Amino acid sequence: MQIIVTGILLGGTYALIALGLTLQYGVARIMNLANGETFVAACFIAFWLFTAMQINPLVGLLVIAPAAFAINWAIYSILLKPLVDRAKNRGMLEVDSILATFGLLFLLQGLMLLAFGGSYFSYTFLAERFMILGNPFGLNRVVAFGAAVVIAVGLYLFLYRTRHGTAVRAVAVDPNSARLVAIDVAKTAAFAFALGGALTACGGALLSTFYTFNASMGVVFTMKALIIVIMGGVGDIRGAVLAALILGVTETAVASLIDPGLTIAATYALFIIVLLFRPQGMFGRQTS
Amino acid sequence: MMTLDQSEIRIGLLGAIAVAALATLPLFSQGYYLSLGVNLMLYAALCTAWTLFSGPTHYISLATAAFFGLGTYTVGLWVDHVPFFALVLGGGVVAAVLAGLVGLATLRLSGVYFVIFTLGLAELVRQLVSWTQTKVSTRMGLYVFTDFTEVHIYWMLLALTVAVFVTGWLIGRSRLGFAMKIIGNDETVARHVGIDTARAKIILFMISGAFIGIAGAISAPRYAYIEPPSAFNPMISFLVVIMALLGGTKRLWGPLVGVIPFTILFDQVSAQFPNHTPIVMGLAFLAIVYLLPDGVTGRLEQLRARTKSSEKKVLEEKVA
Amino acid sequence: MNAILSVDCAQKKFGGLIAVNDVSFDVREGELLGLIGPNGSGKTTMLNLISGALRPSAGEIRLKGERISGHAAHHIARQGVARTFQLVRILPSMTAEENVMAGAVFARNRLWGTNARALARKLLARVGLEGRADMPVASMTYIDQKRIELARALAADPRVLLLDEWLAGLNPTELQIGIALIDDLRREGRTIIMVEHVMDAIRTLCDRCVVMNTGTKIAEGDVSDVLSDPQVVRAYLGDDDDA
């Protein structure tokens, strides 16, 4: 029981980075392998805001999310849009965007390593006990999970209840048809990419409240997010959230029951099961 | 089918002379240049082996570190009991088996799944190896004591590079090579002319992986002490991708053009500015995408084609 | 009844849409069967089911009594089904000869080396491209690319040849050449299924016709009988809502 709750609490933050990635890949068609770097950068900014300026990380989100949105918008328009324009087909864009975001990954990671070094950071925020079903949990984890739920629900309402959100979903399904109904595809793609970056940054800021982080761990989170996105089905919000919770629980279970050194192995076990049986994602429809 | 035409004989002779010249390097230097030579030869072998698969398929494989580490570990585990050369082959076999399993899981699907799967593969294998080691024995590392010196390793890697080239050339004139050419053009057509596309890719990935495993096995004596984090260092995967793409993957020798400058550059940077290596790698990736999408060799070929067509135009104008 | 290919209650669903609905027909050895119908009636989907590009949702397709439906496309190609594509698909970076060889190397024929090369040259001559073996196909005209595609399909020495609107997009002169070429193949005894819109070609070439409309088979039989069938006429010309 303890494992399941801990796993779900962890899964909440995973869900945010995965939602960010699924928006970027599903709508903007960019496989952003530098997503984990946005995540880690948000950890550091939240850390800095908290330690240097005593700003509560939850309040810090109000700064971090818009900043991530702006930076990701710039990254998309300056670096990635030219690749979208020159690609003759989906496959070429995929290879190009993978390589370009690898470049970003190392560049950002290198800059953060220069700035902060390779050591681990953490800070103490709401480190009190909180009882759920008779078991104690860190209040910071519970609060982070709560914030993640609020953000995810907000995203869902935006995508399914507003005109703008419908446009985003239309581009995800078929950019060409979306163009026919007067949706500005290029702008929507940039918006989705930026929104994805903002979601990821929120995930990072929330994670930093209860997790030790360092400058080079981004790629591990990118990989987990990628696997969640594939498990859930590309562009699928419900799928990503469910997959994130499953991954959180599986990881926690493996770490506490078998060996903490096997979390990647646990992630891969899930990944392999999905690849072999449902490569289109848990809710995905079979396509031929 | 084993007839050689004029140009093949010429390339073969030139290659033989180049290999003979390279083999004499240890006679001139035993210090820094030999060690640099070993690095160059290692990456020449790795990048060419990588290109065997990733060149024709355009699948970006990040599995190099996993194959390499398995090769190193195979030697580390049994070097005291089994002859070294058997272990070198064994390292190749183990890596090929892993390549086959990865291929079965991902190569039936689109390229993205493959990249993601290989991205964490080295880390996965490292975790599994460490975990098994802690279960089976108490120590984390393995000692590799052999009589091999840098010179021997250099020669072995040179021989391996030659073997990769010969294999690549043989594949190029085999049914498998022809199949890959068709798959590279149009995978749907490939399936409808009777090519089992997944199987062809898996076989090629296994061949490529086997060579990388062998390179890892040959390199094992260099380390003397092998630990999972150093044997499965994910940097190797990324460096191989950068060097191969920098050189260009349309020709089998293309990667060499990237290997030589980048190995030297990276060697210098890691020695003098060790904290800046990720930035150099990041810039290299961006340079590949934005400046050299077909690599240096691809760019040169473009330039040659352009001068040729402009020469032709001049000629036509003269005729007119 | 010496059916070489039998389609038995084949069905294909895409989500809620039924593109092919319980279609059955037989193709006899050496016959040229026309598969016709208005746009969107499921003809190409039907060909895709036979060639293995798509797997049927239900039903069975047999080649010489052996089930091929549900197998992968490459497996079906090796059993002796070859095809051309509605939008011509050539291998742009390869020469004409290599394009045709592609058909000979992996499918039923499994030729290699000089044998495959010789067959490719012979077939290039056959489709009217003699002496152009070393030409890059990307620079060829549309009809020549279609010829390449046909030669590639023939290189497999297929038991059943599927032509998906092979005559579409040709000008009147080219059309005459194209019809003559297919006629030639028919005389040679090839079994062919032809999806086609060009009515002249259907009348001249086909032994029999299967007519499809909105995913179902609405008629089958002798060409002139089928074309005068009131249901077929209605399918093509529409009653009131269809143009």
mmCIF file of N, CA, C and O in Angstrom, chain A residues 15-100:
data_model
loop_
_atom_site.group_PDB
_atom_site.id
_atom_site.type_symbol
_atom_site.label_atom_id
_atom_site.label_comp_id
_atom_site.label_asym_id
_atom_site.label_seq_id
_atom_site.Cartn_x
_atom_site.Cartn_y
_atom_site.Cartn_z
ATOM 1 N N ALA A 15 4.076 12.566 -14.779
ATOM 2 C CA ALA A 15 2.992 12.866 -15.716
ATOM 3 C C ALA A 15 3.212 14.232 -16.363
ATOM 4 O O ALA A 15 2.992 14.392 -17.561
ATOM 5 N N LEU A 16 3.666 15.212 -15.562
ATOM 6 C CA LEU A 16 3.822 16.555 -16.134
ATOM 7 C C LEU A 16 4.897 16.582 -17.228
ATOM 8 O O LEU A 16 4.680 17.141 -18.307
ATOM 9 N N ILE A 17 6.048 15.976 -16.974
ATOM 10 C CA ILE A 17 7.093 15.994 -18.003
ATOM 11 C C ILE A 17 6.633 15.195 -19.224
ATOM 12 O O ILE A 17 6.858 15.596 -20.370
ATOM 13 N N ALA A 18 5.903 14.109 -18.983
ATOM 14 C CA ALA A 18 5.422 13.318 -20.111
ATOM 15 C C ALA A 18 4.365 14.074 -20.911
ATOM 16 O O ALA A 18 4.345 14.017 -22.143
ATOM 17 N N LEU A 19 3.505 14.822 -20.203
ATOM 18 C CA LEU A 19 2.498 15.619 -20.918
ATOM 19 C C LEU A 19 3.197 16.667 -21.778
ATOM 20 O O LEU A 19 2.807 16.919 -22.918
ATOM 21 N N GLY A 20 4.247 17.258 -21.213
ATOM 22 C CA GLY A 20 5.013 18.236 -21.980
ATOM 23 C C GLY A 20 5.569 17.621 -23.237
ATOM 24 O O GLY A 20 5.449 18.156 -24.343
ATOM 25 N N LEU A 21 6.150 16.451 -23.082
ATOM 26 C CA LEU A 21 6.772 15.791 -24.229
ATOM 27 C C LEU A 21 5.731 15.350 -25.254
ATOM 28 O O LEU A 21 5.937 15.467 -26.458
ATOM 29 N N THR A 22 4.598 14.870 -24.770
ATOM 30 C CA THR A 22 3.596 14.357 -25.707
ATOM 31 C C THR A 22 2.992 15.515 -26.505
ATOM 32 O O THR A 22 2.666 15.368 -27.685
ATOM 33 N N LEU A 23 2.896 16.701 -25.886
ATOM 34 C CA LEU A 23 2.436 17.872 -26.651
ATOM 35 C C LEU A 23 3.470 18.230 -27.720
ATOM 36 O O LEU A 23 3.135 18.523 -28.865
ATOM 37 N N GLN A 24 4.746 18.222 -27.322
ATOM 38 C CA GLN A 24 5.791 18.618 -28.265
ATOM 39 C C GLN A 24 5.896 17.630 -29.424
ATOM 40 O O GLN A 24 6.073 18.021 -30.573
ATOM 41 N N TYR A 25 5.778 16.347 -29.119
ATOM 42 C CA TYR A 25 5.913 15.356 -30.183
ATOM 43 C C TYR A 25 4.602 15.163 -30.936
ATOM 44 O O TYR A 25 4.587 15.079 -32.161
ATOM 45 N N GLY A 26 3.516 15.137 -30.190
ATOM 46 C CA GLY A 26 2.226 14.862 -30.813
ATOM 47 C C GLY A 26 1.719 16.011 -31.664
ATOM 48 O O GLY A 26 1.100 15.796 -32.700
ATOM 49 N N VAL A 27 1.949 17.243 -31.238
ATOM 50 C CA VAL A 27 1.403 18.388 -31.963
ATOM 51 C C VAL A 27 2.469 19.056 -32.836
ATOM 52 O O VAL A 27 2.297 19.224 -34.030
ATOM 53 N N ALA A 28 3.605 19.408 -32.206
ATOM 54 C CA ALA A 28 4.639 20.113 -32.964
ATOM 55 C C ALA A 28 5.501 19.135 -33.769
ATOM 56 O O ALA A 28 6.333 19.565 -34.567
ATOM 57 N N ARG A 29 5.312 17.823 -33.583
ATOM 58 C CA ARG A 29 6.047 16.798 -34.328
ATOM 59 C C ARG A 29 7.559 16.856 -34.088
ATOM 60 O O ARG A 29 8.343 16.512 -34.959
ATOM 61 N N ILE A 30 7.947 17.348 -32.930
ATOM 62 C CA ILE A 30 9.368 17.387 -32.605
ATOM 63 C C ILE A 30 9.627 16.424 -31.457
ATOM 64 O O ILE A 30 9.055 16.553 -30.376
ATOM 65 N N MET A 31 10.474 15.449 -31.724
ATOM 66 C CA MET A 31 10.883 14.532 -30.671
ATOM 67 C C MET A 31 11.954 15.265 -29.868
ATOM 68 O O MET A 31 13.106 15.309 -30.277
ATOM 69 N N ASN A 32 11.545 15.898 -28.769
ATOM 70 C CA ASN A 32 12.465 16.779 -28.041
ATOM 71 C C ASN A 32 13.261 16.018 -26.986
ATOM 72 O O ASN A 32 12.803 15.817 -25.863
ATOM 73 N N LEU A 33 14.470 15.598 -27.347
ATOM 74 C CA LEU A 33 15.286 14.837 -26.413
ATOM 75 C C LEU A 33 15.968 15.732 -25.390
ATOM 76 O O LEU A 33 16.627 15.257 -24.478
ATOM 77 N N ALA A 34 15.822 17.051 -25.543
ATOM 78 C CA ALA A 34 16.389 17.973 -24.565
ATOM 79 C C ALA A 34 15.340 18.373 -23.539
ATOM 80 O O ALA A 34 15.558 19.274 -22.741
ATOM 81 N N ASN A 35 14.189 17.702 -23.555
ATOM 82 C CA ASN A 35 13.113 18.037 -22.624
ATOM 83 C C ASN A 35 13.564 17.913 -21.178
ATOM 84 O O ASN A 35 13.227 18.736 -20.337
ATOM 85 N N GLY A 36 14.357 16.877 -20.895
ATOM 86 C CA GLY A 36 14.858 16.674 -19.537
ATOM 87 C C GLY A 36 15.697 17.836 -19.055
ATOM 88 O O GLY A 36 15.768 18.110 -17.854
ATOM 89 N N GLU A 37 16.328 18.565 -19.980
ATOM 90 C CA GLU A 37 17.161 19.705 -19.589
ATOM 91 C C GLU A 37 16.286 20.870 -19.121
ATOM 92 O O GLU A 37 16.629 21.560 -18.181
ATOM 93 N N THR A 38 15.146 21.066 -19.785
ATOM 94 C CA THR A 38 14.189 22.054 -19.294
ATOM 95 C C THR A 38 13.767 21.700 -17.872
ATOM 96 O O THR A 38 13.675 22.558 -16.985
ATOM 97 N N PHE A 39 13.532 20.422 -17.682
ATOM 98 C CA PHE A 39 13.113 19.887 -16.397
ATOM 99 C C PHE A 39 14.154 20.200 -15.316
ATOM 100 O O PHE A 39 13.827 20.745 -14.254
ATOM 101 N N VAL A 40 15.413 19.881 -15.619
ATOM 102 C CA VAL A 40 16.485 20.086 -14.645
ATOM 103 C C VAL A 40 16.715 21.579 -14.406
ATOM 104 O O VAL A 40 16.918 22.015 -13.268
ATOM 105 N N ALA A 41 16.648 22.355 -15.487
ATOM 106 C CA ALA A 41 16.836 23.800 -15.332
ATOM 107 C C ALA A 41 15.785 24.352 -14.378
ATOM 108 O O ALA A 41 16.090 25.193 -13.521
ATOM 109 N N ALA A 42 14.556 23.856 -14.499
ATOM 110 C CA ALA A 42 13.489 24.312 -13.599
ATOM 111 C C ALA A 42 13.810 23.930 -12.154
ATOM 112 O O ALA A 42 13.537 24.699 -11.229
ATOM 113 N N CYS A 43 14.394 22.743 -11.945
ATOM 114 C CA CYS A 43 14.812 22.336 -10.599
ATOM 115 C C CYS A 43 15.754 23.384 -10.021
ATOM 116 O O CYS A 43 15.602 23.823 -8.875
ATOM 117 N N PHE A 44 16.740 23.779 -10.839
ATOM 118 C CA PHE A 44 17.744 24.713 -10.344
ATOM 119 C C PHE A 44 17.145 26.085 -10.070
ATOM 120 O O PHE A 44 17.493 26.739 -9.093
ATOM 121 N N ILE A 45 16.249 26.530 -10.939
ATOM 122 C CA ILE A 45 15.659 27.855 -10.730
ATOM 123 C C ILE A 45 14.797 27.854 -9.467
ATOM 124 O O ILE A 45 14.865 28.770 -8.647
ATOM 125 N N ALA A 46 14.017 26.784 -9.286
ATOM 126 C CA ALA A 46 13.204 26.692 -8.078
ATOM 127 C C ALA A 46 14.099 26.699 -6.844
ATOM 128 O O ALA A 46 13.810 27.364 -5.843
ATOM 129 N N PHE A 47 15.205 25.969 -6.946
ATOM 130 C CA PHE A 47 16.184 25.902 -5.858
ATOM 131 C C PHE A 47 16.714 27.300 -5.542
ATOM 132 O O PHE A 47 16.764 27.731 -4.391
ATOM 133 N N TRP A 48 17.075 28.011 -6.597
ATOM 134 C CA TRP A 48 17.656 29.333 -6.434
ATOM 135 C C TRP A 48 16.630 30.311 -5.847
ATOM 136 O O TRP A 48 16.918 31.060 -4.922
ATOM 137 N N LEU A 49 15.410 30.271 -6.399
ATOM 138 C CA LEU A 49 14.362 31.155 -5.896
ATOM 139 C C LEU A 49 14.125 30.904 -4.410
ATOM 140 O O LEU A 49 13.942 31.831 -3.624
ATOM 141 N N PHE A 50 14.162 29.602 -4.025
ATOM 142 C CA PHE A 50 13.844 29.257 -2.646
ATOM 143 C C PHE A 50 14.984 29.629 -1.705
ATOM 144 O O PHE A 50 14.764 30.240 -0.659
ATOM 145 N N THR A 51 16.223 29.277 -2.083
ATOM 146 C CA THR A 51 17.335 29.500 -1.167
ATOM 147 C C THR A 51 17.800 30.954 -1.161
ATOM 148 O O THR A 51 18.173 31.477 -0.130
ATOM 149 N N ALA A 52 17.788 31.601 -2.315
ATOM 150 C CA ALA A 52 18.327 32.951 -2.373
ATOM 151 C C ALA A 52 17.271 34.000 -2.064
ATOM 152 O O ALA A 52 17.570 35.046 -1.517
ATOM 153 N N MET A 53 16.019 33.731 -2.447
ATOM 154 C CA MET A 53 15.017 34.780 -2.292
ATOM 155 C C MET A 53 13.830 34.355 -1.441
ATOM 156 O O MET A 53 12.831 35.074 -1.357
ATOM 157 N N GLN A 54 13.957 33.144 -0.836
ATOM 158 C CA GLN A 54 12.886 32.619 0.039
ATOM 159 C C GLN A 54 11.508 32.595 -0.643
ATOM 160 O O GLN A 54 10.479 32.878 -0.036
ATOM 161 N N ILE A 55 11.524 32.308 -1.949
ATOM 162 C CA ILE A 55 10.237 32.228 -2.641
ATOM 163 C C ILE A 55 9.752 30.786 -2.624
ATOM 164 O O ILE A 55 10.474 29.867 -3.017
ATOM 165 N N ASN A 56 8.555 30.590 -2.154
ATOM 166 C CA ASN A 56 7.911 29.282 -2.125
ATOM 167 C C ASN A 56 7.879 28.701 -3.548
ATOM 168 O O ASN A 56 7.476 29.390 -4.487
ATOM 169 N N PRO A 57 8.323 27.441 -3.729
ATOM 170 C CA PRO A 57 8.353 26.862 -5.084
ATOM 171 C C PRO A 57 7.007 26.916 -5.797
ATOM 172 O O PRO A 57 6.962 27.045 -7.020
ATOM 173 N N LEU A 58 5.924 26.815 -5.028
ATOM 174 C CA LEU A 58 4.614 26.853 -5.682
ATOM 175 C C LEU A 58 4.361 28.242 -6.265
ATOM 176 O O LEU A 58 3.784 28.383 -7.336
ATOM 177 N N VAL A 59 4.820 29.246 -5.562
ATOM 178 C CA VAL A 59 4.724 30.612 -6.099
ATOM 179 C C VAL A 59 5.717 30.755 -7.250
ATOM 180 O O VAL A 59 5.425 31.376 -8.265
ATOM 181 N N GLY A 60 6.874 30.126 -7.060
ATOM 182 C CA GLY A 60 7.909 30.168 -8.095
ATOM 183 C C GLY A 60 7.403 29.673 -9.435
ATOM 184 O O GLY A 60 7.847 30.125 -10.496
ATOM 185 N N LEU A 61 6.444 28.744 -9.409
ATOM 186 C CA LEU A 61 5.869 28.238 -10.670
ATOM 187 C C LEU A 61 5.361 29.385 -11.540
ATOM 188 O O LEU A 61 5.419 29.315 -12.761
ATOM 189 N N LEU A 62 4.859 30.422 -10.870
ATOM 190 C CA LEU A 62 4.298 31.549 -11.617
ATOM 191 C C LEU A 62 5.372 32.264 -12.434
ATOM 192 O O LEU A 62 5.078 32.913 -13.424
ATOM 193 N N VAL A 63 6.617 32.142 -11.994
ATOM 194 C CA VAL A 63 7.721 32.723 -12.766
ATOM 195 C C VAL A 63 8.265 31.693 -13.742
ATOM 196 O O VAL A 63 8.519 31.973 -14.920
ATOM 197 N N ILE A 64 8.452 30.472 -13.210
ATOM 198 C CA ILE A 64 9.130 29.433 -13.987
ATOM 199 C C ILE A 64 8.334 29.039 -15.226
ATOM 200 O O ILE A 64 8.887 28.945 -16.327
ATOM 201 N N ALA A 65 7.036 28.847 -15.071
ATOM 202 C CA ALA A 65 6.240 28.376 -16.209
ATOM 203 C C ALA A 65 6.242 29.386 -17.367
ATOM 204 O O ALA A 65 6.527 28.999 -18.508
ATOM 205 N N PRO A 66 5.959 30.666 -17.108
ATOM 206 C CA PRO A 66 5.999 31.612 -18.241
ATOM 207 C C PRO A 66 7.393 31.723 -18.869
ATOM 208 O O PRO A 66 7.519 31.823 -20.093
ATOM 209 N N ALA A 67 8.430 31.670 -18.027
ATOM 210 C CA ALA A 67 9.785 31.760 -18.566
ATOM 211 C C ALA A 67 10.066 30.564 -19.476
ATOM 212 O O ALA A 67 10.578 30.713 -20.597
ATOM 213 N N ALA A 68 9.704 29.363 -19.026
ATOM 214 C CA ALA A 68 9.923 28.165 -19.833
ATOM 215 C C ALA A 68 9.126 28.252 -21.130
ATOM 216 O O ALA A 68 9.595 27.857 -22.202
ATOM 217 N N PHE A 69 7.914 28.805 -21.009
ATOM 218 C CA PHE A 69 7.073 28.961 -22.190
ATOM 219 C C PHE A 69 7.779 29.843 -23.216
ATOM 220 O O PHE A 69 7.923 29.474 -24.394
ATOM 221 N N ALA A 70 8.286 30.981 -22.769
ATOM 222 C CA ALA A 70 8.940 31.927 -23.678
ATOM 223 C C ALA A 70 10.200 31.316 -24.294
ATOM 224 O O ALA A 70 10.423 31.384 -25.510
ATOM 225 N N ILE A 71 11.016 30.666 -23.448
ATOM 226 C CA ILE A 71 12.269 30.104 -23.960
ATOM 227 C C ILE A 71 11.987 28.994 -24.965
ATOM 228 O O ILE A 71 12.608 28.913 -26.029
ATOM 229 N N ASN A 72 11.011 28.147 -24.654
ATOM 230 C CA ASN A 72 10.709 27.056 -25.584
ATOM 231 C C ASN A 72 10.102 27.571 -26.885
ATOM 232 O O ASN A 72 10.323 26.991 -27.947
ATOM 233 N N TRP A 73 9.331 28.655 -26.769
ATOM 234 C CA TRP A 73 8.791 29.261 -28.001
ATOM 235 C C TRP A 73 9.962 29.716 -28.881
ATOM 236 O O TRP A 73 10.007 29.464 -30.087
ATOM 237 N N ALA A 74 10.937 30.358 -28.236
ATOM 238 C CA ALA A 74 12.103 30.842 -28.981
ATOM 239 C C ALA A 74 12.881 29.667 -29.581
ATOM 240 O O ALA A 74 13.271 29.708 -30.758
ATOM 241 N N ILE A 75 13.085 28.611 -28.806
ATOM 242 C CA ILE A 75 13.820 27.453 -29.317
ATOM 243 C C ILE A 75 13.117 26.893 -30.546
ATOM 244 O O ILE A 75 13.735 26.585 -31.564
ATOM 245 N N TYR A 76 11.781 26.793 -30.441
ATOM 246 C CA TYR A 76 11.048 26.235 -31.578
ATOM 247 C C TYR A 76 11.178 27.131 -32.801
ATOM 248 O O TYR A 76 11.513 26.665 -33.894
ATOM 249 N N SER A 77 10.946 28.443 -32.618
ATOM 250 C CA SER A 77 10.930 29.311 -33.802
ATOM 251 C C SER A 77 12.313 29.459 -34.420
ATOM 252 O O SER A 77 12.436 29.520 -35.635
ATOM 253 N N ILE A 78 13.352 29.528 -33.578
ATOM 254 C CA ILE A 78 14.674 29.793 -34.129
ATOM 255 C C ILE A 78 15.349 28.511 -34.624
ATOM 256 O O ILE A 78 15.864 28.458 -35.741
ATOM 257 N N LEU A 79 15.300 27.464 -33.789
ATOM 258 C CA LEU A 79 16.080 26.279 -34.142
ATOM 259 C C LEU A 79 15.278 25.213 -34.891
ATOM 260 O O LEU A 79 15.778 24.585 -35.813
ATOM 261 N N LEU A 80 14.026 25.031 -34.472
ATOM 262 C CA LEU A 80 13.343 23.838 -34.963
ATOM 263 C C LEU A 80 12.458 24.093 -36.175
ATOM 264 O O LEU A 80 12.315 23.238 -37.043
ATOM 265 N N LYS A 81 11.877 25.293 -36.241
ATOM 266 C CA LYS A 81 10.999 25.597 -37.369
ATOM 267 C C LYS A 81 11.727 25.405 -38.716
ATOM 268 O O LYS A 81 11.150 24.839 -39.654
ATOM 269 N N PRO A 82 12.985 25.871 -38.831
ATOM 270 C CA PRO A 82 13.677 25.661 -40.112
ATOM 271 C C PRO A 82 13.767 24.181 -40.494
ATOM 272 O O PRO A 82 13.711 23.823 -41.673
ATOM 273 N N LEU A 83 13.882 23.310 -39.473
ATOM 274 C CA LEU A 83 13.951 21.875 -39.774
ATOM 275 C C LEU A 83 12.605 21.377 -40.283
ATOM 276 O O LEU A 83 12.534 20.543 -41.194
ATOM 277 N N VAL A 84 11.522 21.870 -39.663
ATOM 278 C CA VAL A 84 10.185 21.478 -40.107
ATOM 279 C C VAL A 84 10.005 21.892 -41.563
ATOM 280 O O VAL A 84 9.488 21.143 -42.391
ATOM 281 N N ASP A 85 10.477 23.096 -41.894
ATOM 282 C CA ASP A 85 10.283 23.611 -43.249
ATOM 283 C C ASP A 85 11.098 22.856 -44.290
ATOM 284 O O ASP A 85 10.665 22.682 -45.421
ATOM 285 N N ARG A 86 12.302 22.415 -43.904
ATOM 286 C CA ARG A 86 13.137 21.784 -44.924
ATOM 287 C C ARG A 86 12.887 20.284 -45.067
ATOM 288 O O ARG A 86 13.315 19.673 -46.043
ATOM 289 N N ALA A 87 12.180 19.692 -44.099
ATOM 290 C CA ALA A 87 11.982 18.238 -44.132
ATOM 291 C C ALA A 87 11.057 17.854 -45.278
ATOM 292 O O ALA A 87 10.006 18.457 -45.470
ATOM 293 N N LYS A 88 11.491 16.854 -46.043
ATOM 294 C CA LYS A 88 10.649 16.405 -47.148
ATOM 295 C C LYS A 88 9.595 15.430 -46.659
ATOM 296 O O LYS A 88 8.557 15.262 -47.265
ATOM 297 N N ASN A 89 9.869 14.738 -45.562
ATOM 298 C CA ASN A 89 8.868 13.820 -45.019
ATOM 299 C C ASN A 89 9.044 13.685 -43.519
ATOM 300 O O ASN A 89 9.972 14.223 -42.933
ATOM 301 N N ARG A 90 8.140 12.966 -42.916
ATOM 302 C CA ARG A 90 8.116 12.799 -41.470
ATOM 303 C C ARG A 90 9.411 12.165 -40.962
ATOM 304 O O ARG A 90 9.956 12.576 -39.947
ATOM 305 N N GLY A 91 9.911 11.182 -41.717
ATOM 306 C CA GLY A 91 11.117 10.486 -41.279
ATOM 307 C C GLY A 91 12.312 11.414 -41.199
ATOM 308 O O GLY A 91 13.084 11.379 -40.239
ATOM 309 N N MET A 92 12.459 12.288 -42.208
ATOM 310 C CA MET A 92 13.585 13.221 -42.203
ATOM 311 C C MET A 92 13.505 14.173 -41.030
ATOM 312 O O MET A 92 14.497 14.479 -40.378
ATOM 313 N N LEU A 93 12.282 14.651 -40.753
ATOM 314 C CA LEU A 93 12.102 15.577 -39.643
ATOM 315 C C LEU A 93 12.453 14.882 -38.335
ATOM 316 O O LEU A 93 13.065 15.472 -37.444
ATOM 317 N N GLU A 94 12.075 13.624 -38.236
ATOM 318 C CA GLU A 94 12.359 12.892 -37.013
ATOM 319 C C GLU A 94 13.869 12.800 -36.780
ATOM 320 O O GLU A 94 14.358 13.104 -35.697
ATOM 321 N N VAL A 95 14.609 12.397 -37.804
ATOM 322 C CA VAL A 95 16.060 12.279 -37.654
ATOM 323 C C VAL A 95 16.667 13.633 -37.323
ATOM 324 O O VAL A 95 17.455 13.776 -36.386
ATOM 325 N N ASP A 96 16.262 14.675 -38.074
ATOM 326 C CA ASP A 96 16.808 16.014 -37.833
ATOM 327 C C ASP A 96 16.502 16.505 -36.429
ATOM 328 O O ASP A 96 17.366 17.065 -35.754
ATOM 329 N N SER A 97 15.246 16.328 -36.001
ATOM 330 C CA SER A 97 14.895 16.884 -34.693
ATOM 331 C C SER A 97 15.581 16.090 -33.586
ATOM 332 O O SER A 97 15.970 16.657 -32.570
ATOM 333 N N ILE A 98 15.754 14.797 -33.788
ATOM 334 C CA ILE A 98 16.469 14.007 -32.781
ATOM 335 C C ILE A 98 17.903 14.522 -32.649
ATOM 336 O O ILE A 98 18.390 14.781 -31.546
ATOM 337 N N LEU A 99 18.559 14.747 -33.773
ATOM 338 C CA LEU A 99 19.952 15.195 -33.718
ATOM 339 C C LEU A 99 20.057 16.617 -33.155
ATOM 340 O O LEU A 99 20.922 16.910 -32.336
ATOM 341 N N ALA A 100 19.156 17.493 -33.592
ATOM 342 C CA ALA A 100 19.220 18.880 -33.118
ATOM 343 C C ALA A 100 18.973 18.937 -31.614
ATOM 344 O O ALA A 100 19.647 19.674 -30.887
#
